[in-house]
Amino acid sequence: MSNTKNKKMKYYAVKVGWECNKIVTTWDECQKLTQGFKGNKFKSFETMEKANAFLNDDIEKKSLIKTKVNKKSNSYIKKGTTLKINIDSTLLGKFSKLCDEYEVSMDKQIEHLIKEWADLY
């Protein structure tokens, strides 16, 4: 009897990665979404319900979170001065890499861009 028949299905919940708040069912998919992304956060679960609970847990508890996304965008929210921005996941990945390269937090860079733009008007 093959081991693959006895293997239970796993659900990989990706909280932070190239795409955020996404559940995938293979390790390869999980790696594609997290590998090389600084500060990635993911975990495997035996049920979809537990994976969803993991993703939804931080939405109410963390001060800086990435929220539910569709396939083409990521939402970025900081509590306190709530700001929601829908960003293409590829663009967000490039932005994240540049922030890491220049050792600047994404929060500070977004704040700088907003201030710079506001000063123009």
Coordinates of N, CA and C in Angstrom, one line a residue:
M1 N 0.8 -1.2 0.0 CA 0.0 0.0 0.0 C 0.9 1.2 0.0
S2 N 0.5 2.2 -0.8 CA 1.3 3.5 -0.9 C 1.1 4.4 0.3
N3 N 2.2 5.1 0.7 CA 2.1 6.0 1.8 C 1.2 7.2 1.4
T4 N 1.1 7.6 0.1 CA 0.4 8.7 -0.3 C -1.1 8.6 0.0
K5 N -1.6 7.3 0.0 CA -3.0 7.1 0.3 C -3.3 7.3 1.8
N6 N -2.4 7.1 2.6 CA -2.6 7.2 4.1 C -2.3 8.6 4.5
K7 N -1.7 9.4 3.7 CA -1.3 10.8 4.0 C -2.5 11.7 4.2
K8 N -2.6 12.4 5.3 CA -3.7 13.3 5.5 C -3.4 14.6 4.7
M9 N -4.5 15.2 4.2 CA -4.4 16.5 3.5 C -3.9 17.6 4.5
K10 N -3.1 18.4 4.1 CA -2.6 19.6 4.9 C -3.1 20.9 4.3
Y11 N -3.3 21.8 5.1 CA -3.7 23.2 4.7 C -2.6 24.1 5.2
Y12 N -2.0 24.8 4.3 CA -0.9 25.7 4.6 C -1.4 27.1 4.6
A13 N -1.5 27.7 5.8 CA -2.0 29.1 5.9 C -0.9 30.1 5.9
V14 N -0.8 30.9 4.9 CA 0.2 31.9 4.7 C -0.3 33.2 5.2
K15 N 0.2 33.7 6.3 CA -0.3 34.9 6.9 C 0.5 36.1 6.3
V16 N 1.8 35.9 6.2 CA 2.6 37.0 5.6 C 3.6 36.4 4.6
G17 N 3.6 36.9 3.4 CA 4.4 36.4 2.3 C 4.2 37.2 1.1
W18 N 4.6 36.6 -0.1 CA 4.4 37.3 -1.3 C 3.0 37.5 -1.6
E19 N 2.1 36.7 -1.1 CA 0.7 36.9 -1.1 C 0.3 36.6 0.4
C20 N -0.6 37.3 0.9 CA -1.0 37.2 2.3 C -2.4 36.7 2.6
N21 N -2.5 36.1 3.7 CA -3.8 35.5 4.2 C -4.4 34.6 3.1
K22 N -3.6 33.7 2.7 CA -4.0 32.7 1.7 C -3.8 31.3 2.2
I23 N -4.6 30.4 1.8 CA -4.5 29.0 2.2 C -4.2 28.2 1.0
V24 N -3.2 27.4 1.0 CA -2.9 26.5 -0.1 C -2.8 25.1 0.4
T25 N -2.7 24.1 -0.5 CA -2.8 22.7 0.0 C -1.5 21.9 -0.3
T26 N -0.5 22.6 -0.9 CA 0.8 21.8 -1.1 C 1.9 22.6 -0.5
W27 N 3.0 21.9 -0.1 CA 4.2 22.5 0.4 C 4.8 23.4 -0.7
D28 N 4.8 22.9 -1.9 CA 5.4 23.7 -3.0 C 4.7 25.1 -3.1
E29 N 3.4 25.1 -3.1 CA 2.7 26.3 -3.2 C 3.1 27.3 -2.0
C30 N 3.1 26.7 -0.8 CA 3.5 27.4 0.4 C 4.9 28.1 0.2
Q31 N 5.8 27.3 -0.3 CA 7.2 27.8 -0.4 C 7.2 28.9 -1.4
K32 N 6.5 28.8 -2.5 CA 6.4 29.9 -3.5 C 5.9 31.2 -2.9
L33 N 5.0 31.1 -2.0 CA 4.4 32.3 -1.4 C 5.3 32.9 -0.3
T34 N 6.2 32.1 0.3 CA 6.9 32.6 1.5 C 8.4 32.6 1.3
Q35 N 9.0 31.8 0.5 CA 10.5 31.7 0.3 C 11.0 33.0 -0.2
G36 N 12.0 33.6 0.6 CA 12.7 34.8 0.2 C 11.9 36.0 0.7
F37 N 10.8 35.9 1.3 CA 10.0 37.0 1.8 C 10.4 37.2 3.3
K38 N 11.1 38.3 3.6 CA 11.6 38.6 5.0 C 10.4 38.8 5.9
G39 N 10.4 38.0 7.0 CA 9.4 38.1 8.0 C 8.1 37.3 7.6
N40 N 8.3 36.3 6.7 CA 7.2 35.5 6.4 C 6.6 34.8 7.6
K41 N 5.3 34.5 7.5 CA 4.7 33.8 8.6 C 3.7 32.8 8.0
F42 N 3.8 31.5 8.3 CA 2.9 30.5 7.8 C 2.9 29.3 8.7
K43 N 1.9 28.4 8.5 CA 1.8 27.3 9.4 C 0.9 26.3 8.7
S44 N 1.2 25.0 9.0 CA 0.3 23.9 8.4 C -0.7 23.4 9.4
F45 N -1.9 23.0 8.8 CA -3.0 22.6 9.7 C -3.6 21.4 9.0
E46 N -4.3 20.6 9.8 CA -5.0 19.4 9.3 C -6.4 19.7 8.8
T47 N -7.0 20.9 9.2 CA -8.3 21.3 8.7 C -8.3 22.7 8.2
M48 N -9.2 22.9 7.3 CA -9.4 24.3 6.7 C -9.8 25.2 7.8
E49 N -10.7 24.8 8.7 CA -11.2 25.6 9.8 C -10.1 26.2 10.7
K50 N -9.1 25.3 11.0 CA -8.0 25.7 11.9 C -7.1 26.7 11.1
A51 N -6.9 26.4 9.8 CA -6.1 27.3 9.0 C -6.7 28.7 8.9
N52 N -8.0 28.8 8.7 CA -8.7 30.1 8.7 C -8.7 30.8 10.0
A53 N -8.8 30.0 11.1 CA -8.7 30.6 12.5 C -7.3 31.2 12.7
F54 N -6.3 30.6 12.2 CA -4.9 31.1 12.3 C -4.8 32.4 11.5
L55 N -5.4 32.5 10.3 CA -5.3 33.7 9.5 C -6.1 34.8 10.2
N56 N -7.3 34.5 10.7 CA -8.1 35.5 11.3 C -7.7 36.0 12.7
D57 N -6.9 35.2 13.4 CA -6.5 35.5 14.7 C -5.9 36.9 14.8
D58 N -4.9 37.2 14.0 CA -4.2 38.4 14.1 C -4.9 39.6 13.7
I59 N -6.0 39.5 12.9 CA -6.7 40.6 12.4 C -7.2 41.5 13.5
E60 N -7.6 40.9 14.7 CA -8.1 41.7 15.8 C -7.0 41.9 16.8
K61 N -5.9 41.2 16.8 CA -4.9 41.3 17.9 C -3.6 42.1 17.6
K62 N -3.2 42.2 16.3 CA -1.9 42.8 16.0 C -2.2 44.3 15.6
S63 N -1.1 45.1 15.9 CA -1.2 46.5 15.5 C -0.9 46.7 14.0
L64 N -0.2 45.9 13.4 CA 0.2 46.0 12.0 C -0.1 44.6 11.4
I65 N -1.1 44.6 10.4 CA -1.5 43.4 9.8 C -1.7 43.5 8.4
K66 N -1.6 42.4 7.7 CA -2.0 42.3 6.3 C -3.4 41.5 6.3
T67 N -4.3 42.0 5.6 CA -5.7 41.4 5.7 C -6.1 40.6 4.5
K68 N -7.3 40.2 4.5 CA -7.8 39.4 3.4 C -7.5 40.0 2.0
V69 N -7.1 39.1 1.1 CA -6.7 39.6 -0.2 C -7.4 38.8 -1.3
N70 N -7.5 39.4 -2.4 CA -8.0 38.6 -3.6 C -6.7 38.2 -4.3
K71 N -6.9 37.5 -5.4 CA -5.7 37.0 -6.1 C -4.8 38.1 -6.7
K72 N -5.3 39.3 -6.9 CA -4.5 40.3 -7.6 C -4.0 41.4 -6.6
S73 N -4.5 41.4 -5.4 CA -4.1 42.5 -4.5 C -3.9 42.1 -3.1
N74 N -3.1 43.0 -2.4 CA -2.9 42.8 -0.9 C -3.5 44.0 -0.2
S75 N -4.0 43.9 1.0 CA -4.4 45.0 1.7 C -3.5 45.2 2.9
Y76 N -3.2 46.4 3.2 CA -2.2 46.7 4.2 C -2.9 47.7 5.2
I77 N -3.0 47.3 6.5 CA -3.7 48.1 7.4 C -2.8 48.3 8.7
K78 N -2.8 49.5 9.1 CA -2.1 49.9 10.4 C -3.2 50.4 11.3
K79 N -3.4 49.8 12.4 CA -4.5 50.3 13.3 C -4.0 51.6 14.0
G80 N -4.9 52.4 14.4 CA -4.6 53.7 15.0 C -5.0 54.8 14.0
T81 N -4.3 54.9 13.0 CA -4.6 55.7 11.8 C -4.9 54.8 10.7
T82 N -6.1 54.2 10.7 CA -6.4 53.1 9.8 C -6.3 53.6 8.3
L83 N -5.5 52.8 7.6 CA -5.3 53.1 6.2 C -5.4 51.7 5.5
K84 N -6.2 51.7 4.5 CA -6.4 50.4 3.7 C -6.0 50.8 2.3
I85 N -5.0 50.0 1.8 CA -4.6 50.2 0.4 C -4.6 48.8 -0.3
N86 N -5.2 48.8 -1.4 CA -5.2 47.6 -2.2 C -4.1 47.7 -3.2
I87 N -3.1 46.7 -3.1 CA -1.9 46.8 -3.9 C -1.7 45.5 -4.7
D88 N -1.4 45.5 -5.9 CA -1.1 44.3 -6.7 C 0.1 43.6 -6.0
S89 N -0.1 42.3 -5.8 CA 0.9 41.5 -5.0 C 2.3 41.5 -5.6
T90 N 2.4 41.6 -6.9 CA 3.8 41.7 -7.5 C 4.4 43.0 -7.2
L91 N 3.6 44.1 -7.2 CA 4.1 45.4 -6.9 C 4.5 45.5 -5.4
L92 N 3.7 44.9 -4.5 CA 4.0 44.8 -3.1 C 5.3 44.1 -2.9
G93 N 5.5 43.0 -3.6 CA 6.7 42.2 -3.4 C 7.9 43.0 -3.8
K94 N 7.9 43.8 -4.9 CA 9.0 44.6 -5.3 C 9.2 45.7 -4.3
F95 N 8.1 46.3 -3.8 CA 8.3 47.4 -2.8 C 8.9 46.9 -1.5
S96 N 8.5 45.7 -1.1 CA 9.1 45.0 0.1 C 10.5 44.8 -0.1
K97 N 10.9 44.3 -1.2 CA 12.4 44.0 -1.5 C 13.2 45.3 -1.5
L98 N 12.6 46.4 -2.0 CA 13.4 47.6 -2.0 C 13.5 48.2 -0.6
C99 N 12.4 48.1 0.2 CA 12.5 48.5 1.6 C 13.5 47.7 2.3
D100 N 13.6 46.4 2.1 CA 14.6 45.6 2.8 C 16.0 46.0 2.3
E101 N 16.2 46.2 1.0 CA 17.5 46.6 0.5 C 18.0 47.9 1.1
Y102 N 17.1 48.9 1.2 CA 17.5 50.2 1.8 C 17.3 50.2 3.3
E103 N 16.9 49.1 3.9 CA 16.7 49.0 5.3 C 15.8 50.1 5.9
V104 N 14.7 50.2 5.2 CA 13.6 51.1 5.6 C 12.3 50.3 5.8
S105 N 11.6 50.6 6.9 CA 10.4 49.9 7.1 C 9.3 50.3 6.1
M106 N 8.5 49.4 5.7 CA 7.4 49.7 4.8 C 6.5 50.8 5.3
D107 N 6.2 50.8 6.6 CA 5.4 51.8 7.2 C 6.0 53.2 7.0
K108 N 7.3 53.3 7.3 CA 7.9 54.6 7.2 C 8.0 55.1 5.8
Q109 N 8.2 54.2 4.9 CA 8.3 54.6 3.5 C 6.9 55.0 2.9
I110 N 5.9 54.3 3.3 CA 4.5 54.7 2.9 C 4.2 56.1 3.5
E111 N 4.5 56.3 4.8 CA 4.3 57.5 5.4 C 5.0 58.7 4.7
H112 N 6.3 58.4 4.3 CA 7.1 59.4 3.6 C 6.5 59.7 2.3
L113 N 6.0 58.7 1.5 CA 5.4 59.0 0.2 C 4.2 59.8 0.4
I114 N 3.3 59.5 1.4 CA 2.1 60.3 1.6 C 2.4 61.7 1.9
K115 N 3.4 61.9 2.8 CA 3.7 63.3 3.2 C 4.3 64.1 2.0
E116 N 5.2 63.4 1.3 CA 5.8 64.0 0.1 C 4.7 64.5 -0.9
W117 N 3.8 63.6 -1.1 CA 2.7 63.9 -2.1 C 1.8 65.0 -1.5
A118 N 1.5 65.0 -0.2 CA 0.6 66.0 0.4 C 1.3 67.4 0.3
D119 N 2.6 67.4 0.4 CA 3.3 68.7 0.4 C 3.3 69.3 -1.0
L120 N 3.0 68.5 -2.0 CA 2.9 69.0 -3.4 C 1.6 69.8 -3.6
Y121 N 0.6 69.6 -2.8 CA -0.7 70.2 -2.9 C -0.9 71.1 -1.7

